[in-house]
XYZ file of C-alpha atoms in Angstrom:
539
model
C 33.475 75.878 117.044
C 35.393 79.184 117.229
C 38.705 77.381 116.618
C 37.224 75.617 113.602
C 36.028 78.975 112.214
C 39.477 80.504 112.639
C 41.146 77.555 110.901
C 38.640 77.771 108.053
C 39.243 81.530 107.688
C 43.023 81.042 107.590
C 42.628 78.340 104.931
C 40.390 80.627 102.884
C 42.958 83.409 103.126
C 45.730 81.096 101.969
C 43.659 80.111 98.957
C 42.833 83.700 98.004
C 46.341 85.031 98.715
C 45.014 87.704 101.058
C 47.005 88.741 104.140
C 46.351 91.165 107.023
C 47.245 94.773 106.249
C 49.927 94.708 108.966
C 51.639 91.760 107.272
C 51.390 93.329 103.815
C 52.988 96.497 105.214
C 55.834 94.765 107.053
C 56.530 92.550 104.034
C 56.700 95.686 101.888
C 58.940 97.514 104.352
C 61.284 94.523 104.386
C 61.620 94.801 100.597
C 62.461 98.503 101.004
C 65.140 97.701 103.595
C 63.136 99.466 106.312
C 63.151 96.968 109.175
C 63.834 99.608 111.842
C 60.774 101.471 113.142
C 60.899 104.630 115.241
C 57.951 105.507 117.413
C 56.174 106.458 120.594
C 53.001 104.409 120.357
C 49.473 105.121 121.488
C 46.313 103.060 121.535
C 45.409 103.675 117.889
C 48.773 102.280 116.713
C 48.829 99.008 118.636
C 47.293 97.013 115.777
C 50.504 97.366 113.780
C 52.492 95.479 116.411
C 50.450 92.292 116.652
C 52.639 89.418 115.408
C 55.576 91.871 115.120
C 58.243 90.281 112.866
C 61.343 88.952 114.620
C 63.656 90.596 112.077
C 62.246 94.083 112.781
C 63.589 96.499 115.382
C 61.438 99.015 117.247
C 63.285 102.109 118.502
C 61.338 103.864 121.241
C 61.635 107.601 121.794
C 60.167 109.212 124.883
C 58.619 112.123 122.978
C 57.525 112.405 119.365
C 60.000 115.119 118.376
C 62.773 112.841 119.647
C 61.352 110.012 117.548
C 61.452 112.089 114.365
C 64.914 113.471 115.192
C 66.310 109.950 115.614
C 64.684 108.831 112.373
C 66.050 111.910 110.574
C 69.626 111.113 111.604
C 69.145 107.421 110.761
C 67.745 108.159 107.285
C 70.579 110.549 106.483
C 73.175 108.047 107.681
C 71.710 105.086 105.760
C 70.651 106.993 102.599
C 67.231 105.356 102.837
C 63.873 106.489 104.118
C 63.162 105.808 107.794
C 59.791 104.500 109.019
C 58.041 106.366 111.850
C 54.878 105.516 113.776
C 53.228 108.461 115.595
C 50.105 108.757 117.700
C 47.123 110.402 116.024
C 46.727 114.194 116.126
C 48.535 114.893 119.402
C 51.587 112.837 118.488
C 51.853 114.481 115.079
C 51.442 117.853 116.760
C 54.295 117.122 119.167
C 56.448 116.062 116.221
C 55.729 119.023 113.932
C 58.874 120.980 114.808
C 61.009 117.959 113.985
C 59.003 117.298 110.802
C 59.684 120.902 109.750
C 63.407 120.288 110.278
C 63.263 117.046 108.257
C 61.519 118.999 105.493
C 64.330 121.563 105.466
C 66.954 118.810 105.722
C 65.413 117.084 102.674
C 65.309 113.848 104.698
C 63.137 110.983 103.388
C 60.744 109.853 106.146
C 57.665 107.650 105.868
C 55.465 108.692 108.786
C 52.388 106.721 109.774
C 49.975 108.292 112.230
C 47.223 106.517 114.100
C 43.562 107.317 113.606
C 40.463 106.133 115.427
C 38.524 103.141 114.075
C 36.535 103.827 110.923
C 33.217 102.734 112.438
C 33.210 105.580 114.983
C 34.806 108.336 112.905
C 31.443 110.076 112.280
C 31.013 110.621 116.041
C 34.146 112.707 116.779
C 35.623 109.986 118.993
C 38.334 110.445 121.583
C 41.823 110.694 119.975
C 40.243 111.466 116.607
C 42.295 113.458 114.085
C 39.604 115.485 112.336
C 41.865 116.672 109.481
C 44.617 114.108 109.551
C 45.960 114.853 106.081
C 45.976 118.633 106.624
C 47.693 118.644 110.020
C 51.293 118.078 108.806
C 51.065 120.422 105.812
C 52.922 122.220 104.331
C 55.964 120.356 105.637
C 55.294 116.963 104.077
C 55.528 116.174 100.369
C 52.305 114.163 100.462
C 49.732 113.075 103.036
C 46.797 110.684 102.777
C 44.271 108.727 104.775
C 43.395 105.827 102.439
C 39.739 105.462 101.506
C 39.785 101.723 102.310
C 41.802 99.609 104.698
C 42.841 97.488 101.714
C 44.577 100.529 100.217
C 46.970 101.111 103.153
C 49.904 99.053 101.778
C 49.671 100.758 98.373
C 49.565 104.156 100.087
C 52.702 103.330 102.066
C 54.423 102.119 98.893
C 53.580 105.382 97.149
C 54.694 107.326 100.222
C 58.101 105.626 100.089
C 58.615 106.383 96.407
C 57.646 110.021 96.932
C 59.811 110.418 100.030
C 62.833 109.095 98.139
C 62.292 111.086 94.945
C 64.509 114.214 94.884
C 64.061 116.558 96.522
C 63.570 114.012 99.291
C 61.369 114.748 102.273
C 58.822 113.455 104.781
C 55.401 112.048 103.862
C 52.497 110.989 106.104
C 49.909 108.186 105.957
C 47.045 108.276 108.480
C 45.883 104.735 109.306
C 42.631 104.000 111.211
C 43.162 101.611 114.101
C 41.033 98.788 112.704
C 42.745 98.804 109.298
C 45.761 96.776 110.415
C 43.761 93.569 110.835
C 41.779 93.778 107.591
C 42.696 91.538 104.686
C 44.289 92.817 101.503
C 46.430 91.773 98.597
C 50.217 91.825 99.135
C 52.174 94.615 97.445
C 55.498 94.087 95.704
C 58.136 96.811 95.817
C 59.153 98.400 92.528
C 62.515 99.718 91.399
C 62.198 103.471 90.828
C 64.850 105.698 89.295
C 65.715 108.610 91.560
C 68.426 110.319 89.531
C 67.402 113.505 87.723
C 69.664 114.229 84.746
C 70.232 117.966 84.269
C 69.210 119.770 81.095
C 72.199 119.203 78.765
C 71.872 122.571 76.990
C 71.847 124.597 80.197
C 74.575 122.453 81.759
C 76.728 122.994 78.658
C 76.212 126.734 79.084
C 77.340 126.532 82.710
C 80.297 124.398 81.684
C 81.324 126.963 79.098
C 81.086 129.806 81.602
C 83.183 127.834 84.056
C 85.804 126.997 81.436
C 86.467 130.635 80.543
C 86.219 132.099 84.045
C 89.323 133.771 85.405
C 88.557 133.363 89.122
C 85.737 130.862 89.709
C 84.197 130.165 93.106
C 82.023 127.248 94.231
C 79.345 127.579 96.931
C 78.412 124.154 98.284
C 75.196 123.164 100.021
C 73.991 120.109 101.883
C 72.946 118.317 98.670
C 76.611 117.760 97.736
C 77.204 115.292 100.564
C 73.606 114.090 100.516
C 74.016 113.093 96.851
C 77.388 111.419 97.360
C 79.176 114.067 95.282
C 82.009 114.940 97.717
C 84.860 113.337 95.739
C 83.533 114.576 92.396
C 83.288 118.155 93.663
C 86.858 117.966 94.982
C 87.991 116.820 91.538
C 86.048 119.615 89.793
C 87.415 122.279 92.147
C 90.969 121.048 91.627
C 90.534 121.017 87.861
C 89.355 124.648 87.828
C 91.411 125.851 90.825
C 88.181 127.252 92.256
C 87.821 128.763 95.699
C 85.285 126.658 97.613
C 82.835 128.094 100.125
C 80.188 126.383 102.239
C 76.729 127.882 101.724
C 74.920 129.719 104.527
C 73.056 127.512 107.006
C 74.120 124.262 105.319
C 73.244 121.112 107.266
C 76.069 119.065 105.715
C 79.618 119.767 104.554
C 80.697 118.983 101.006
C 84.444 119.618 100.942
C 87.487 118.818 103.125
C 88.116 121.873 105.279
C 91.875 121.331 105.352
C 92.077 121.470 101.538
C 94.086 124.422 100.160
C 91.124 125.440 97.954
C 88.686 125.654 100.876
C 87.877 129.321 101.470
C 85.467 129.148 104.412
C 81.802 129.601 105.286
C 79.413 132.199 103.916
C 77.205 133.996 106.464
C 73.457 134.365 105.955
C 73.728 138.089 105.171
C 73.546 139.561 101.674
C 76.184 142.283 101.976
C 78.689 139.951 103.637
C 78.206 137.308 100.938
C 78.819 139.870 98.208
C 81.911 141.139 100.023
C 83.421 137.672 100.479
C 82.750 136.621 96.875
C 84.054 139.887 95.450
C 86.678 139.352 92.750
C 85.211 136.065 91.513
C 83.876 136.424 87.979
C 81.918 133.152 88.013
C 80.074 131.696 91.022
C 78.671 128.158 90.878
C 76.245 127.177 93.638
C 76.137 123.381 93.887
C 73.377 121.765 95.940
C 72.712 125.105 97.595
C 70.244 127.952 97.504
C 71.600 131.157 96.027
C 71.474 132.431 98.738
C 69.921 131.826 102.173
C 69.594 135.029 104.226
C 68.832 135.433 107.924
C 68.674 139.212 108.187
C 67.334 141.904 105.941
C 69.847 143.240 103.443
C 70.078 145.435 100.408
C 72.094 145.853 97.267
C 73.088 143.208 94.689
C 72.972 139.473 95.383
C 76.353 138.865 93.723
C 79.369 141.138 93.256
C 79.316 143.489 90.237
C 80.785 141.738 87.224
C 80.104 138.254 88.606
C 77.988 135.627 86.837
C 75.948 133.211 88.985
C 74.874 129.661 88.099
C 73.099 127.150 90.315
C 72.628 123.373 90.192
C 70.304 121.785 92.738
C 67.720 118.992 92.837
C 64.881 121.126 94.236
C 62.723 123.087 91.751
C 61.323 125.253 94.559
C 64.823 126.417 95.432
C 65.547 127.159 91.793
C 62.327 129.137 91.379
C 63.336 131.989 93.681
C 66.998 132.304 92.673
C 67.173 136.073 92.046
C 69.730 136.086 89.217
C 71.768 133.787 86.980
C 71.251 130.405 85.335
C 69.485 127.680 87.338
C 69.511 123.962 86.507
C 67.590 121.181 88.221
C 69.334 117.849 88.524
C 71.430 115.466 90.562
C 74.492 117.293 91.874
C 76.682 114.221 91.451
C 75.557 113.564 87.874
C 75.905 117.243 86.978
C 79.428 117.444 88.366
C 80.419 114.254 86.562
C 79.088 115.718 83.309
C 81.163 118.854 83.926
C 84.218 116.689 84.613
C 83.714 114.991 81.239
C 84.404 118.276 79.433
C 87.884 118.980 78.019
C 90.567 120.203 80.400
C 90.350 124.009 80.797
C 93.274 126.403 80.644
C 95.548 126.496 83.667
C 94.746 128.997 86.443
C 96.533 130.258 89.497
C 95.353 129.031 92.891
C 93.090 131.408 94.820
C 94.473 132.931 98.035
C 94.589 130.427 100.868
C 92.337 130.745 103.862
C 94.055 132.429 106.777
C 94.354 129.876 109.598
C 92.656 130.622 112.887
C 94.930 131.824 115.696
C 95.615 129.161 118.251
C 93.201 129.227 121.181
C 94.934 129.317 124.539
C 93.628 127.863 127.811
C 91.990 130.171 130.320
C 90.398 129.611 133.750
C 86.931 129.660 132.167
C 87.519 127.852 128.892
C 86.645 129.448 125.588
C 84.556 127.504 123.089
C 87.476 127.856 120.676
C 89.811 126.092 123.105
C 87.313 123.276 123.688
C 86.721 122.648 119.978
C 90.411 122.976 119.134
C 91.154 120.315 121.752
C 88.395 118.091 120.383
C 89.849 118.428 116.880
C 93.236 117.305 118.202
C 91.994 114.207 120.046
C 89.203 112.891 117.809
C 89.662 110.523 114.879
C 89.187 112.129 111.451
C 86.464 109.605 110.586
C 84.453 110.236 113.750
C 81.056 111.788 113.064
C 80.104 115.183 114.463
C 76.413 115.954 114.974
C 76.149 119.598 115.977
C 73.487 121.789 117.520
C 75.223 124.642 119.282
C 74.159 127.744 117.322
C 76.297 130.256 119.201
C 79.342 128.006 118.831
C 78.925 127.301 115.121
C 81.110 130.159 113.817
C 83.823 129.073 116.261
C 83.415 125.435 115.247
C 83.878 126.402 111.613
C 87.337 127.726 112.508
C 88.509 125.230 115.134
C 86.824 121.889 114.367
C 87.460 121.100 110.690
C 85.414 118.405 108.953
C 87.691 116.334 106.763
C 85.672 113.439 105.314
C 82.343 112.849 103.618
C 79.451 111.796 105.825
C 81.054 112.983 109.053
C 79.026 116.113 109.807
C 75.308 116.684 110.368
C 73.318 119.617 111.655
C 69.851 120.995 110.962
C 69.005 123.222 108.009
C 65.888 124.624 109.670
C 67.118 126.746 112.550
C 64.706 124.879 114.818
C 66.244 123.389 117.945
C 65.871 119.792 119.129
C 67.454 117.966 116.185
C 71.023 117.403 117.331
C 70.756 115.103 120.334
C 68.276 112.568 118.894
C 69.881 112.822 115.447
C 73.154 111.674 117.005
C 71.293 108.582 118.226
C 69.886 107.952 114.740
C 73.253 108.449 113.031
C 74.897 106.020 115.460
C 72.180 103.463 114.711
C 72.623 103.979 110.980
C 76.423 103.742 111.075
C 77.155 100.959 113.553
C 80.722 100.895 114.808
C 81.342 104.587 114.106
C 82.170 107.000 116.894
C 79.520 109.725 117.004
C 80.131 113.012 118.805
C 77.218 115.267 119.677
C 78.371 118.882 120.040
C 75.441 120.563 121.767
C 74.556 123.795 123.464
C 73.033 123.579 126.908
C 69.901 125.380 125.689
C 69.367 123.361 122.531
C 70.000 120.029 124.255
C 67.030 120.561 126.563
C 64.610 120.510 123.640
C 65.121 116.760 123.266
C 67.075 115.600 126.321
C 64.942 112.418 126.429
C 67.113 111.103 123.594
C 69.773 110.244 126.195
C 67.486 107.473 127.442
C 67.223 105.956 123.959
C 71.010 106.136 123.542
C 71.486 104.339 126.863
C 68.900 101.667 126.111
C 70.514 100.985 122.738
C 74.065 101.025 124.131
C 75.362 103.307 121.365
C 78.959 104.658 121.270
C 78.027 108.348 121.405
C 79.917 111.074 123.237
C 77.602 113.987 124.007
C 79.490 117.222 124.680
C 77.408 119.937 126.350
C 78.956 123.399 125.907
C 77.533 124.919 129.067
C 77.414 128.706 128.888
C 74.204 128.891 130.965
C 72.225 130.854 128.410
C 70.727 131.028 124.950
C 73.957 132.689 123.855
C 72.966 132.942 120.197
C 70.163 135.317 121.159
C 72.579 137.531 123.054
C 74.795 137.732 119.987
C 71.832 138.435 117.720
C 70.214 141.086 119.913
C 72.181 144.060 118.473
C 70.576 143.386 115.077
C 67.288 144.488 116.658
C 68.702 147.544 118.404
C 69.682 146.155 121.797
C 72.693 147.738 123.476
C 74.858 146.447 126.315
C 72.698 148.466 128.749
C 69.397 146.922 127.660
C 67.891 144.031 129.596
C 67.395 140.894 127.495
C 64.742 138.675 129.016
C 64.341 134.931 128.736
C 67.880 133.979 127.765
C 69.459 132.865 131.067
C 69.659 129.141 131.891
C 71.099 128.739 135.385
C 71.132 125.621 137.567
C 70.801 122.806 135.005
C 72.758 119.734 136.139
C 73.445 117.756 132.970
C 75.528 115.148 134.773
C 72.651 114.247 137.072
C 70.191 114.321 134.156
C 72.330 111.991 132.047
C 72.853 109.542 134.896
C 69.140 109.567 135.564
C 68.609 108.559 131.917
C 71.132 105.704 132.214
C 74.209 107.333 130.640
C 77.665 107.746 132.068
C 78.469 111.409 132.704
C 81.406 113.650 133.609
C 81.946 117.333 134.254
C 85.016 119.379 133.323
C 85.775 123.006 134.098
C 89.587 123.035 134.154
C 91.422 123.392 130.817
C 94.234 121.050 131.905
C 91.734 118.240 132.484
C 89.923 118.655 129.173
C 92.193 116.556 126.882
C 92.268 113.665 129.353
C 88.502 113.629 129.851
C 87.792 113.954 126.119
C 90.087 111.022 125.302
C 88.443 108.921 128.001
C 84.938 109.797 126.793
C 85.768 109.192 123.128
C 87.242 105.807 124.001
C 84.068 104.557 125.676
C 81.885 102.035 123.861
C 78.679 103.192 125.556
C 77.002 106.615 125.604
C 78.606 109.227 127.826
C 77.831 112.892 128.435
C 80.516 115.464 129.205
C 79.348 118.765 130.673
C 81.923 121.448 129.807
C 81.865 124.856 131.466
C 82.647 127.523 128.870
C 82.771 131.284 128.835
């Protein structure tokens, strides 16, 4: 009799066109091109995986922050939102640091979080998220727990559209455990325009200021590469013979660093920015805040006599720009509109960037020597995912990024992004060589990502710059009055064996401490088709 009832129910469903919520969601995700799921499941999420489609892939992370970090890298690499499944309140709590980074990275993520069954919600059940929609705020664009199970697919559709609408970012949908099996109507994906055309009057004003400038400078942020505007920005800079700087704390690079117009990287300090931009009468910030500061400063935000303009897709970023003209819009479309203007008068080239002195080998290798060697042995189209804060200024001199889509780091300052993001980027760009350049301290925030890399068999070379400390804090300490005589607590990291850790996670691993061996080991590691970790002793 039970079998007859099931058959009758299935026939009724076929006649009405209703399907289980889980099927409506997976059918919708398939239309969005989101057949890869990232997660670390718990009991309240299991209903999603009944009758899991054969064309879907589930990527398991061993901790929720690793899950979000992998999804962040994957979404950036594929230019599409990534789908994440987290466990109720605790799982979302574990992931919050990574969600904050995704928010700062402007990465589109559709996050689902489990919730207890609706029937027992009034009784504060075990694993209950009492304020599921409030928990991830303010670092999601939108969060909802649908009023009815039947509304879950529509909520996920709306979440996708909002995640993908510039400025992109994460969204969260809380789904009670019993919703996945309820019946609902299927949802069809819609085509939604995501390009924001800039205000033509304001853009014409910026174009006019650029045309008459004597010594223009561009300051490029992560949105240049994120919006696919790399080639257009190169063309605009060449047309105007503009000096090109990378904005402070940018998570992506937007210009070839071997180009004669590339001037370097701006620090996150007001006085230093003004000093470096001095002499430029027009400054155009493209896809960047104007400007991001890390330490307290004083004085003007731009050099005296300079005019500032800014084009970015984020109205919040525009709202606090202290001076100048600010325009919201797609960076790529804005630059193409500027390129459509008549050819300006000829200008002289700005002074060329002074090349870094060659780093020489020493018994305890310098970071400069390691990164210089990496630059010499890696392919130009290999992808660098970096999270080594103390090494970043050195990297900016000795490891040039030459092509679009070949550099990723976090815009948030929060550690734990780099290692799992390298896994996500490798998943999103199959066949590409991915190189994770990581500090020993930052890598430990998400070391579990090595297991996922090994299970997936991804061609990633993880380089651990082992200086046995949180070196960035040592360098930053003088800002707060520390002298060489003062004790600095909590920054030493002795006795971490990364080779043993990597092998325990299923990765190949090597250690190098001699400068003569470094080129050989790097070439061997970069030539491997499976994940490998190289622990490098540095000063």
